[in-house]
């Protein structure tokens, strides 16, 4: 790469270069902060004004590549990794679906380089499995409701930032992992291959990568095969691959054009069938060899992203982005729904497939240095069009009618240095959304459901809302910082769930209350402390919605209830660098919530475990014993909890559990070897969701027992 444009690469494409910076980006003195940012500015690209971590009025977590690799050495379960690293993210239930995995009690918006992965019309709860983490450089997490990227972030934003080309013409990376239960069952063995190549040549830079992963059967702490999730889909006994490519071109020293493409697919191998457990006797569901009915469940996602950046367009910094995503999620057969007779006269059950296609664009213009270098402004507009339907895979019948969603959202965001130690962050965003649904009839699901074959008049409802945010950051001393923030989030309810569940004949889509947007107000107050080797961050938040969405289970199906909801909680995270070689980290999270179930305008009923994450304490210890050997040990304690107002007696009581994981990494003369152990103590436990989120003997799943992963990677 030429020396002439190197400064502009750093300006346009900032990365986290210094692992010594705390992952939570805690406060530093002004002098220390200037020095650190000069060396390695931790820029949060998920914020439209490219805020610096540690200077934001709300909690922001930066998960570095080093942390991702520590977790991948132990587990490839996406929900488990996010839960380990984000204190207020729900415990993983170790299935393909992330249903019930909430963020501060609400839905997160998943992004890949700013491209939304979440589906606004039919929330399949599969949006965290659209890219392999081997392709990800870091994860940016904005805690709490945010309208920064528009639709869906009522709980927060989780942005996967993909890897970029390194200096040098050709750089290659190859890795292989083998995973097994501690009894080394042949059907419990899994494999993963990862290869990447990247480089820079003249005005071009490139990156290409491919992963292939074969997962075996999971075994619990008592060495029983864990029951398979027949409807929502599995990550155990599955095969996945990811193909990723990125190509960049420098038009001149200020302008960069970049195109990326990602294809991810995960498919159930369908080698096992469910053996129901017995909830009353505490016996979890298991699995046995067999062929489940119907076609295999799968996730398929193709994301295309074209971006253009100009570092100095008439004194402004310009970013433009055009993207497209094609998403398909197929589910397994339901035990009693969607009956049909095949061509041979056999009675069979159908299964659903959600199909979503998104086309969108983002334009952002930033200017710093206004008002004698005290004011920075960012403005722009976001556009998105989404077409979604849910069909029955084997008969082609329509379960959720094709729906079109269009959203237009201009915004303005500003940062004003009121005093040397006080900064004001404020902004506004105008959301205009249209929904278009044709006339349809609900499907013949079964003879026992009272919303079969109901005629529904289509409609074209539109919604508009002005959303605001305002926050303060006060540097009280060289080692103490205070922050406060108010922000609003804009989200749609699960439109598909609402449409397919209509029970009243002649219902008009235009007047359907269940389709009204979810406007979430988020209040947050916190403090950051930093003393040389000790840093921590504490925040208290409240999240209110006059028309939220509370999930409840009715006749084995989740229903979204539109009710006033209020959620409050505490997040605590910190790090202690004991010596240059040994570091400790800790997180604590607690939340609770209430909803208005009787419609009197007052929240009076406790939210259940289907909506609220468990109270949790996590401790970690990372050590670099010498220039070759390093280790990581982490433990999570999930506190007991009783949901007294839960009407289902089976879902009232959560019996907490403790999970401990460990990993070792050793640098060989050529390459690096690693050994990871998930659930080191072989805890025999029932997952949080199975205890308090979902009833039924067929959903009573144990968590994964002691699991070993041996890995080797080579950079050349």
XYZ file of C-alpha atoms in Angstrom:
716
model
C 0.000 0.000 0.000
C 1.396 3.398 -0.890
C 2.467 5.710 1.907
C 0.412 8.527 0.400
C -2.939 7.056 1.325
C -2.058 5.191 4.533
C -3.406 7.979 6.833
C -6.701 7.909 4.990
C -7.016 4.157 5.463
C -6.763 4.697 9.194
C -9.236 7.544 9.022
C -11.866 5.749 6.993
C -11.386 2.241 8.316
C -10.458 2.441 12.023
C -9.824 -0.803 13.847
C -9.110 -1.881 17.395
C -5.353 -2.389 17.461
C -4.524 -2.364 21.156
C -5.888 -5.287 23.150
C -4.847 -3.500 26.338
C -7.832 -1.219 25.958
C -10.683 -2.558 28.093
C -13.413 -4.288 26.139
C -15.966 -2.087 27.838
C -13.967 0.999 26.837
C -13.879 2.514 30.309
C -12.824 6.028 31.192
C -9.258 7.275 31.014
C -7.680 10.594 31.863
C -7.731 13.171 29.089
C -4.013 12.762 28.411
C -4.148 8.958 28.487
C -7.251 8.970 26.295
C -5.672 11.205 23.667
C -2.613 8.965 23.539
C -4.685 5.765 23.316
C -6.959 7.146 20.605
C -3.989 8.370 18.600
C -2.587 4.846 18.600
C -5.799 2.871 18.276
C -9.100 4.765 18.103
C -11.921 2.444 19.127
C -14.525 3.765 16.718
C -18.032 2.341 17.027
C -19.142 2.098 13.397
C -22.636 1.046 14.490
C -23.135 4.654 15.639
C -23.930 6.927 12.711
C -21.643 9.691 13.998
C -18.799 7.152 14.569
C -18.556 7.693 18.300
C -15.453 6.741 20.249
C -16.052 3.937 22.742
C -15.772 5.236 26.284
C -17.204 8.607 25.225
C -20.807 7.528 24.601
C -23.821 8.439 26.783
C -25.016 4.829 26.798
C -23.330 1.510 27.482
C -21.348 0.223 24.508
C -19.377 -3.031 24.446
C -16.626 -3.768 21.940
C -15.940 -7.500 21.608
C -12.472 -7.851 20.124
C -11.135 -10.541 17.806
C -9.071 -11.895 20.691
C -12.218 -12.373 22.773
C -14.054 -13.993 19.844
C -11.201 -16.466 19.360
C -11.175 -17.255 23.094
C -14.850 -18.175 22.878
C -14.573 -20.058 19.570
C -11.878 -22.222 21.127
C -14.582 -23.360 23.586
C -17.846 -23.336 21.613
C -19.284 -22.383 18.220
C -22.779 -21.818 19.651
C -23.625 -18.232 18.685
C -26.058 -17.670 21.539
C -23.582 -19.065 24.064
C -20.827 -16.721 22.870
C -23.045 -13.632 22.973
C -24.380 -14.608 26.389
C -20.841 -15.074 27.731
C -19.712 -11.644 26.523
C -22.853 -9.473 26.880
C -24.138 -9.414 30.471
C -27.771 -8.538 29.683
C -28.166 -11.025 26.792
C -30.242 -14.085 27.689
C -28.780 -17.521 28.306
C -28.455 -19.623 25.171
C -30.779 -22.594 24.801
C -28.329 -24.193 22.342
C -30.702 -24.526 19.401
C -30.800 -22.970 15.925
C -33.519 -20.568 16.978
C -32.644 -17.584 19.168
C -36.279 -17.313 20.261
C -36.374 -16.169 23.854
C -32.785 -14.885 23.716
C -33.618 -11.295 24.556
C -31.351 -8.279 25.040
C -32.361 -6.201 28.067
C -35.707 -7.967 27.852
C -36.386 -6.944 24.243
C -35.352 -7.824 20.705
C -31.842 -6.999 19.451
C -31.162 -5.833 15.914
C -28.441 -7.957 14.295
C -26.283 -6.272 11.644
C -23.381 -7.352 9.448
C -21.318 -4.269 8.560
C -24.450 -2.216 9.140
C -26.711 -4.437 7.001
C -29.796 -5.544 9.001
C -30.167 -9.311 9.390
C -33.358 -9.200 11.430
C -36.612 -9.624 9.507
C -39.147 -6.901 10.333
C -42.273 -8.728 9.141
C -41.853 -12.400 10.162
C -39.455 -12.758 13.026
C -38.097 -16.258 12.480
C -35.699 -15.930 15.460
C -32.947 -17.268 13.188
C -31.175 -13.949 12.504
C -28.057 -14.632 14.581
C -27.073 -17.517 12.262
C -26.319 -15.665 9.015
C -22.486 -15.526 9.127
C -19.687 -17.631 10.598
C -17.791 -15.833 13.341
C -14.509 -16.827 11.668
C -15.248 -13.972 9.233
C -15.814 -11.400 11.987
C -13.129 -9.000 13.249
C -15.103 -7.576 16.165
C -18.647 -7.223 17.483
C -20.052 -3.805 18.393
C -22.851 -3.849 20.938
C -25.048 -0.837 21.704
C -27.095 -1.539 24.830
C -30.684 -0.323 24.991
C -33.278 0.885 22.495
C -31.792 2.752 19.556
C -33.069 4.221 16.314
C -29.550 4.584 14.863
C -30.310 1.995 12.168
C -34.077 2.216 12.258
C -36.288 -0.782 12.558
C -35.937 -3.444 15.205
C -33.444 -2.352 17.863
C -35.841 -2.151 20.803
C -33.331 -3.998 22.999
C -30.098 -2.877 21.367
C -27.800 -3.357 18.387
C -25.357 -6.217 17.746
C -23.171 -5.361 14.747
C -20.782 -7.949 13.299
C -17.856 -6.079 11.722
C -16.186 -8.332 9.154
C -12.456 -8.746 8.633
C -10.449 -6.540 6.273
C -7.369 -7.068 4.153
C -4.012 -6.799 5.892
C -0.846 -5.286 4.461
C 1.039 -7.544 2.080
C 0.157 -9.012 -1.301
C -0.952 -12.462 -0.091
C -1.773 -13.428 3.501
C -3.259 -16.841 4.212
C -4.944 -18.368 7.235
C -5.957 -22.012 7.692
C -7.555 -23.663 10.708
C -9.051 -27.008 11.689
C -11.067 -27.919 14.806
C -12.286 -31.259 16.136
C -15.044 -31.315 18.793
C -16.252 -34.241 20.898
C -18.122 -35.086 24.058
C -15.925 -36.343 26.903
C -16.854 -39.990 26.230
C -15.792 -39.630 22.591
C -18.956 -41.040 21.023
C -18.460 -41.389 17.290
C -21.770 -39.632 16.574
C -20.812 -36.826 18.974
C -17.745 -35.792 16.984
C -17.731 -32.624 14.900
C -15.256 -30.940 12.566
C -14.609 -27.463 11.252
C -12.336 -26.233 8.442
C -11.543 -22.568 7.892
C -9.464 -20.956 5.144
C -8.950 -17.271 4.354
C -6.730 -15.317 2.002
C -6.340 -11.548 1.838
C -3.981 -8.877 0.635
C -3.356 -5.512 -0.992
C -1.969 -4.721 -4.419
C -1.753 -1.200 -5.742
C -5.156 0.432 -5.380
C -6.916 -2.877 -4.705
C -7.448 -4.906 -1.550
C -9.239 -8.214 -1.229
C -10.341 -10.903 1.211
C -11.896 -14.300 0.568
C -12.821 -16.960 3.076
C -14.635 -20.263 3.383
C -15.682 -22.365 6.358
C -17.252 -25.809 6.568
C -18.524 -27.265 9.809
C -20.006 -30.654 10.664
C -21.565 -30.804 14.137
C -22.186 -34.039 15.965
C -24.872 -34.981 18.450
C -24.793 -33.132 21.783
C -24.638 -35.034 25.080
C -25.677 -33.674 28.473
C -23.895 -33.901 31.832
C -25.349 -37.378 32.397
C -24.079 -38.580 28.980
C -27.562 -38.703 27.438
C -28.046 -37.455 23.858
C -29.843 -34.113 24.065
C -33.323 -33.988 22.575
C -33.708 -32.497 19.102
C -35.809 -29.387 18.492
C -38.109 -30.808 15.835
C -39.869 -27.563 14.827
C -37.477 -24.647 15.312
C -34.368 -26.461 14.114
C -31.056 -27.649 15.512
C -27.384 -26.768 15.533
C -26.454 -30.261 16.762
C -26.240 -32.951 14.055
C -26.008 -30.275 11.375
C -23.779 -29.111 8.527
C -22.992 -25.476 7.750
C -20.784 -23.540 5.390
C -19.953 -19.890 4.824
C -18.475 -18.275 1.702
C -17.311 -14.695 2.165
C -15.624 -12.279 -0.239
C -14.677 -8.623 -0.035
C -13.095 -6.469 -2.746
C -12.017 -2.850 -2.281
C -10.713 -0.225 -4.674
C -9.122 3.118 -3.815
C -10.289 5.666 -6.385
C -7.859 8.175 -4.924
C -6.357 8.836 -1.494
C -9.768 9.992 -0.151
C -12.244 7.711 -1.897
C -12.830 4.014 -1.401
C -15.305 1.659 -3.053
C -15.953 -1.744 -1.496
C -18.133 -4.723 -2.381
C -18.746 -7.740 -0.146
C -20.805 -10.896 -0.493
C -21.647 -13.510 2.110
C -23.435 -16.811 1.651
C -24.255 -18.785 4.785
C -26.172 -22.035 5.018
C -26.896 -24.357 7.933
C -28.858 -27.553 7.395
C -30.095 -30.197 9.808
C -28.676 -33.646 9.018
C -31.956 -35.197 10.181
C -30.395 -38.366 11.584
C -32.231 -38.288 14.941
C -35.764 -38.073 16.262
C -37.048 -36.752 19.567
C -37.695 -38.907 22.620
C -39.946 -36.943 24.951
C -38.886 -36.356 28.530
C -40.955 -36.133 31.696
C -41.010 -32.658 33.191
C -42.799 -33.728 36.364
C -40.082 -36.291 37.114
C -37.229 -34.057 35.989
C -36.286 -36.300 33.054
C -35.107 -34.299 30.017
C -35.994 -35.060 26.417
C -33.415 -37.162 24.554
C -32.848 -38.378 20.996
C -32.483 -41.657 19.172
C -31.444 -42.648 15.672
C -34.246 -42.205 13.203
C -35.559 -40.182 10.271
C -37.880 -37.275 11.158
C -40.866 -36.657 8.851
C -40.805 -34.056 6.123
C -37.938 -32.053 4.697
C -34.922 -30.972 6.724
C -34.948 -27.588 8.532
C -32.361 -25.097 7.287
C -31.141 -21.510 7.323
C -30.005 -19.851 4.090
C -28.803 -16.262 3.882
C -27.149 -14.321 1.053
C -26.048 -10.764 1.779
C -24.624 -8.349 -0.825
C -23.192 -5.009 0.265
C -21.779 -2.158 -1.827
C -20.314 0.812 0.038
C -18.631 4.057 -0.930
C -16.656 6.331 1.393
C -15.214 9.797 0.797
C -13.012 11.266 3.536
C -13.188 14.848 2.286
C -16.217 15.662 0.160
C -16.506 19.453 0.370
C -15.105 19.247 3.885
C -17.484 16.422 4.890
C -17.070 12.723 5.399
C -19.530 10.791 3.225
C -20.634 7.172 3.546
C -23.106 5.540 1.165
C -24.277 1.939 1.281
C -26.528 -0.197 -0.920
C -27.418 -3.731 0.179
C -29.592 -6.735 -0.589
C -30.358 -9.793 1.506
C -32.134 -12.994 0.538
C -33.141 -15.053 3.586
C -34.851 -18.442 3.760
C -35.642 -20.315 6.987
C -37.339 -23.716 6.868
C -38.833 -25.255 9.992
C -39.590 -28.842 10.910
C -43.009 -30.453 11.005
C -45.413 -29.556 13.802
C -46.813 -32.558 15.706
C -50.415 -31.800 14.728
C -50.578 -28.771 12.409
C -50.933 -28.449 8.614
C -52.311 -31.889 7.682
C -52.532 -32.896 4.014
C -52.898 -36.017 1.909
C -50.010 -36.792 -0.447
C -50.265 -38.159 -3.991
C -50.325 -41.716 -2.666
C -53.216 -41.041 -0.309
C -51.138 -40.929 2.875
C -51.978 -38.557 5.705
C -49.010 -36.280 6.273
C -48.047 -33.067 8.040
C -46.633 -30.058 6.242
C -43.976 -27.605 7.479
C -43.397 -23.887 7.064
C -40.693 -21.896 5.283
C -40.209 -18.159 5.786
C -38.967 -16.207 2.771
C -37.695 -12.650 3.080
C -36.000 -10.342 0.581
C -34.603 -6.974 1.646
C -33.292 -4.109 -0.451
C -31.954 -1.054 1.316
C -29.709 1.978 1.214
C -28.004 4.172 3.812
C -26.516 7.625 3.305
C -24.566 9.455 6.024
C -22.836 12.834 5.878
C -20.601 13.894 8.792
C -18.830 17.140 9.548
C -16.626 17.865 12.541
C -14.900 21.039 13.686
C -17.945 23.329 13.711
C -18.304 26.129 16.289
C -14.581 26.363 16.925
C -14.204 22.605 16.993
C -16.961 22.117 19.581
C -19.702 20.661 17.345
C -19.919 17.614 15.115
C -22.976 16.776 13.017
C -24.132 13.674 11.173
C -27.152 13.589 8.894
C -28.562 11.235 6.331
C -31.410 8.976 5.310
C -32.107 5.232 5.453
C -34.324 3.411 2.963
C -35.505 -0.183 3.116
C -38.020 -2.373 1.319
C -38.827 -5.834 2.608
C -41.010 -8.532 1.042
C -41.855 -11.463 3.276
C -44.106 -14.485 3.137
C -44.371 -17.814 4.947
C -45.424 -20.838 2.917
C -45.913 -24.550 3.502
C -42.924 -26.249 1.940
C -44.521 -29.435 0.633
C -47.881 -28.179 -0.661
C -47.102 -24.543 -1.516
C -49.988 -23.209 0.571
C -49.597 -19.712 2.000
C -49.401 -19.540 5.804
C -48.511 -15.842 6.074
C -49.573 -13.754 3.060
C -46.934 -11.890 1.094
C -46.430 -8.562 2.808
C -44.467 -5.565 1.632
C -42.858 -3.140 4.013
C -41.289 0.180 3.013
C -39.480 2.456 5.429
C -38.006 5.944 4.918
C -36.056 7.583 7.723
C -34.084 10.856 7.595
C -32.036 11.674 10.692
C -29.796 14.303 12.301
C -27.313 13.596 15.091
C -25.001 16.034 16.861
C -22.239 16.073 19.489
C -21.607 19.373 21.275
C -18.777 19.990 23.733
C -20.604 22.273 26.166
C -17.618 22.456 28.529
C -14.187 20.903 28.420
C -15.507 18.134 30.665
C -19.152 18.009 29.475
C -20.428 16.743 26.114
C -24.022 16.753 24.890
C -25.178 14.122 22.393
C -28.591 14.646 20.785
C -30.466 13.745 17.655
C -33.773 13.137 15.931
C -35.006 10.636 13.410
C -38.279 10.590 11.467
C -39.650 7.160 10.632
C -42.263 6.717 7.933
C -43.357 3.155 7.221
C -45.929 1.536 4.929
C -47.280 -1.993 5.087
C -49.093 -3.556 2.134
C -51.079 -6.805 2.548
C -53.565 -8.265 0.040
C -56.822 -10.016 0.974
C -56.197 -13.518 2.278
C -57.604 -16.411 4.303
C -55.875 -18.033 7.228
C -54.755 -21.557 6.495
C -56.412 -24.864 7.403
C -54.013 -25.633 10.235
C -56.010 -28.299 12.058
C -59.588 -28.996 13.026
C -58.887 -28.042 16.650
C -57.777 -24.436 16.047
C -60.411 -21.705 15.960
C -58.611 -19.388 13.544
C -58.566 -21.697 10.516
C -59.957 -20.508 7.173
C -60.799 -17.005 8.412
C -61.210 -14.440 5.619
C -59.219 -11.250 6.162
C -59.471 -8.006 4.210
C -56.094 -6.686 3.124
C -54.912 -3.158 3.680
C -52.188 -0.574 3.373
C -51.625 0.908 6.845
C -48.888 3.492 7.285
C -47.110 4.716 10.391
C -44.977 7.721 11.143
C -43.076 8.629 14.255
C -40.517 11.226 15.304
C -37.871 9.645 17.516
C -35.468 11.549 19.735
C -32.354 10.890 21.751
C -30.334 13.029 24.126
C -27.429 12.193 26.395
C -24.680 13.730 28.509
C -21.145 12.573 29.243
C -19.382 14.297 32.145
C -15.702 13.697 32.885
C -15.882 14.326 36.636
C -12.212 13.567 37.358
C -9.300 12.030 35.500
C -10.573 8.612 36.621
C -14.372 9.022 36.898
C -16.984 9.614 34.219
C -20.757 9.979 34.520
C -23.248 9.489 31.706
C -26.994 9.706 31.205
C -29.059 8.969 28.134
C -32.584 9.002 26.783
C -33.233 7.206 23.505
C -36.199 5.896 21.572
C -36.404 2.770 19.467
C -38.792 1.927 16.614
C -39.813 -1.639 15.839
C -42.583 -3.568 14.201
C -44.313 -6.422 15.999
C -44.139 -9.844 14.420
C -46.504 -9.024 11.542
C -46.628 -12.590 10.252
C -47.535 -13.950 13.679
C -50.322 -11.374 13.993
C -51.757 -12.013 10.508
C -51.769 -15.799 10.691
C -53.403 -15.683 14.142
C -56.471 -13.583 13.185
C -59.648 -15.189 14.536
C -62.418 -12.709 13.602
C -63.895 -13.097 10.081
C -63.881 -9.898 8.041
C -61.067 -8.346 10.050
C -59.476 -5.374 8.280
C -55.675 -5.186 8.206
C -55.864 -1.366 8.307
C -57.456 -1.416 11.759
C -55.510 -4.281 13.324
C -54.071 -3.098 16.645
C -51.458 -5.865 16.628
C -49.757 -4.200 13.632
C -49.055 -0.890 15.373
C -45.316 -0.166 15.782
C -43.454 -0.738 19.049
C -42.047 2.569 20.292
C -39.607 1.973 23.137
C -38.277 4.653 25.466
C -34.949 3.869 27.083
C -33.509 5.716 30.088
C -30.001 4.962 31.238
C -27.736 6.334 33.958
C -24.236 5.131 34.584
C -20.666 5.694 35.584
C -17.250 4.591 34.370
C -14.166 4.376 36.556
C -10.574 3.780 35.544
C -7.538 3.496 37.802
C -4.463 2.214 36.020
C -5.137 -1.535 36.170
C -8.759 -1.472 37.394
C -11.703 -0.338 35.254
C -15.408 -0.883 35.656
C -18.719 0.395 34.357
C -22.086 0.419 36.109
C -25.384 1.354 34.462
C -29.035 1.354 35.464
C -31.691 1.357 32.751
C -35.449 1.521 32.287
C -37.161 0.491 29.072
C -40.808 1.502 28.605
C -43.283 0.872 25.816
C -46.945 1.898 25.756
C -47.667 -0.827 23.212
C -45.002 -3.495 23.624
C -45.099 -7.166 22.697
C -45.156 -9.805 25.426
C -44.737 -13.410 24.349
C -46.945 -16.075 25.884
C -47.621 -19.683 24.959
C -51.138 -20.731 23.955
C -51.879 -24.307 22.845
C -48.197 -24.918 22.129
C -47.847 -21.780 19.977
C -46.213 -18.487 20.970
C -48.551 -15.485 20.746
C -47.500 -11.826 20.783
C -49.647 -9.827 23.212
C -49.668 -6.065 22.555
C -49.485 -4.539 26.025
C -47.881 -1.728 27.930
C -44.544 -3.033 29.263
C -41.865 -1.716 31.582
C -38.441 -3.294 32.069
C -35.664 -2.179 34.409
C -32.253 -3.586 35.154
C -28.629 -3.185 36.143
C -25.471 -3.963 34.156
C -22.036 -4.128 35.768
C -18.805 -4.995 33.992
C -15.152 -4.524 34.800
C -11.551 -5.591 34.367
C -8.552 -5.888 36.645
C -5.106 -6.273 35.109
C -3.444 -7.987 38.058
C -0.057 -8.136 36.342
C 1.082 -7.624 32.786
C 0.423 -11.323 32.203
C -2.753 -11.946 34.224
C -6.111 -10.234 33.858
C -9.503 -10.711 35.505
C -12.890 -9.606 34.185
C -16.382 -9.757 35.626
C -19.965 -8.962 34.616
C -23.250 -8.926 36.489
C -26.728 -8.435 35.074
C -30.168 -8.293 36.640
C -33.485 -7.306 35.078
C -37.177 -7.438 35.864
C -40.294 -6.279 34.092
C -44.028 -5.891 34.225
C -46.836 -5.653 31.691
C -50.415 -4.435 31.627
C -52.372 -7.648 31.132
C -55.798 -6.270 32.149
C -55.712 -3.163 29.944
C -56.141 -0.595 32.708
C -53.083 1.385 31.628
C -50.937 0.245 34.561
C -48.201 -2.352 34.476
C -49.166 -4.865 37.127
C -48.143 -8.363 36.000
C -44.603 -9.689 36.247
C -42.929 -10.592 32.949
C -42.023 -14.267 32.698
C -38.851 -16.130 31.808
C -39.920 -16.087 28.146
C -39.138 -12.363 28.155
C -36.650 -11.722 30.977
C -33.057 -13.005 31.139
C -31.788 -14.753 34.286
C -29.827 -12.894 36.942
C -26.206 -13.725 36.229
C -22.649 -13.275 37.482
C -19.695 -14.070 35.187
C -16.015 -14.185 36.116
C -13.055 -14.653 33.792
C -9.283 -15.068 34.091
C -6.912 -14.678 31.133
C -3.229 -15.490 31.507
C -0.162 -15.285 29.271
C 2.285 -17.651 30.977
C 5.068 -16.987 28.495
C 5.459 -16.029 24.856
C 4.027 -19.421 23.817
C 1.412 -20.517 26.372
C -1.824 -18.697 27.270
C -5.007 -19.748 29.014
C -8.543 -18.549 29.685
C -10.930 -19.649 32.445
C -14.512 -18.383 32.751
C -17.419 -19.195 35.012
C -21.086 -18.164 34.936
C -23.431 -18.438 37.886
C -27.152 -18.255 37.082
C -29.147 -17.348 40.185
C -32.315 -19.183 41.250
C -35.497 -17.279 40.498
C -39.230 -17.631 41.018
C -41.757 -15.948 38.721
C -44.590 -15.720 41.242
C -47.195 -14.329 38.821
C -46.581 -16.913 36.104
C -49.908 -18.729 35.674
C -48.281 -21.910 34.352
C -46.999 -23.795 37.379
C -44.460 -25.648 35.227
C -42.744 -22.368 34.297
C -42.636 -20.625 37.667
C -39.369 -21.833 39.138
C -35.872 -21.518 37.708
C -33.240 -23.659 39.412
C -29.968 -21.890 38.729
C -26.758 -23.567 37.678
C -23.041 -22.863 37.358
C -21.065 -23.340 34.152
C -17.268 -23.243 33.918
C -15.301 -23.202 30.641
C -11.544 -23.267 30.001
C -9.108 -23.053 27.110
C -5.363 -23.346 26.487
C -3.436 -22.008 23.493
C 0.152 -22.921 22.647
C 2.264 -21.377 19.906
C 4.171 -24.095 18.074
C 7.245 -23.622 15.867
C 4.719 -23.559 13.019
C 1.172 -22.420 13.842
C -0.798 -22.469 17.077
C -2.675 -25.282 18.855
C -5.606 -24.847 21.235
C -7.717 -26.967 23.571
C -11.093 -25.769 24.784
C -13.374 -27.404 27.345
C -17.004 -26.326 27.543
C -18.786 -27.127 30.830
C -15.549 -28.172 32.498
C -17.324 -29.505 35.621
C -19.795 -31.541 33.520
C -22.804 -29.836 35.135
C -26.055 -31.712 34.522
C -28.699 -28.997 34.101
C -31.871 -27.984 32.287
C -31.527 -24.851 30.129
C -33.134 -21.603 31.242
C -35.654 -21.537 28.392
C -36.736 -25.121 29.042
C -37.278 -24.353 32.728
C -39.207 -21.077 32.544
C -39.700 -20.179 28.883
C -41.391 -23.105 27.160
C -43.629 -25.841 28.557
C -44.025 -29.422 27.366
C -42.204 -32.721 27.786
C -40.971 -32.361 24.195
C -39.295 -29.010 25.029
C -37.648 -30.058 28.285
C -34.023 -29.934 27.136
C -30.833 -30.418 29.121
C -27.773 -28.286 28.447
C -24.617 -29.585 26.822
C -22.242 -31.540 29.073
C -18.453 -31.494 29.095
C -17.257 -30.951 25.526
C -13.708 -30.823 24.185
C -12.466 -28.873 21.161
C -8.954 -29.375 19.779
C -7.826 -26.799 17.242
C -4.874 -25.869 15.083
C -4.398 -22.696 13.030
C -1.660 -21.395 10.795
C -0.992 -17.955 9.329
C 1.347 -17.892 6.364
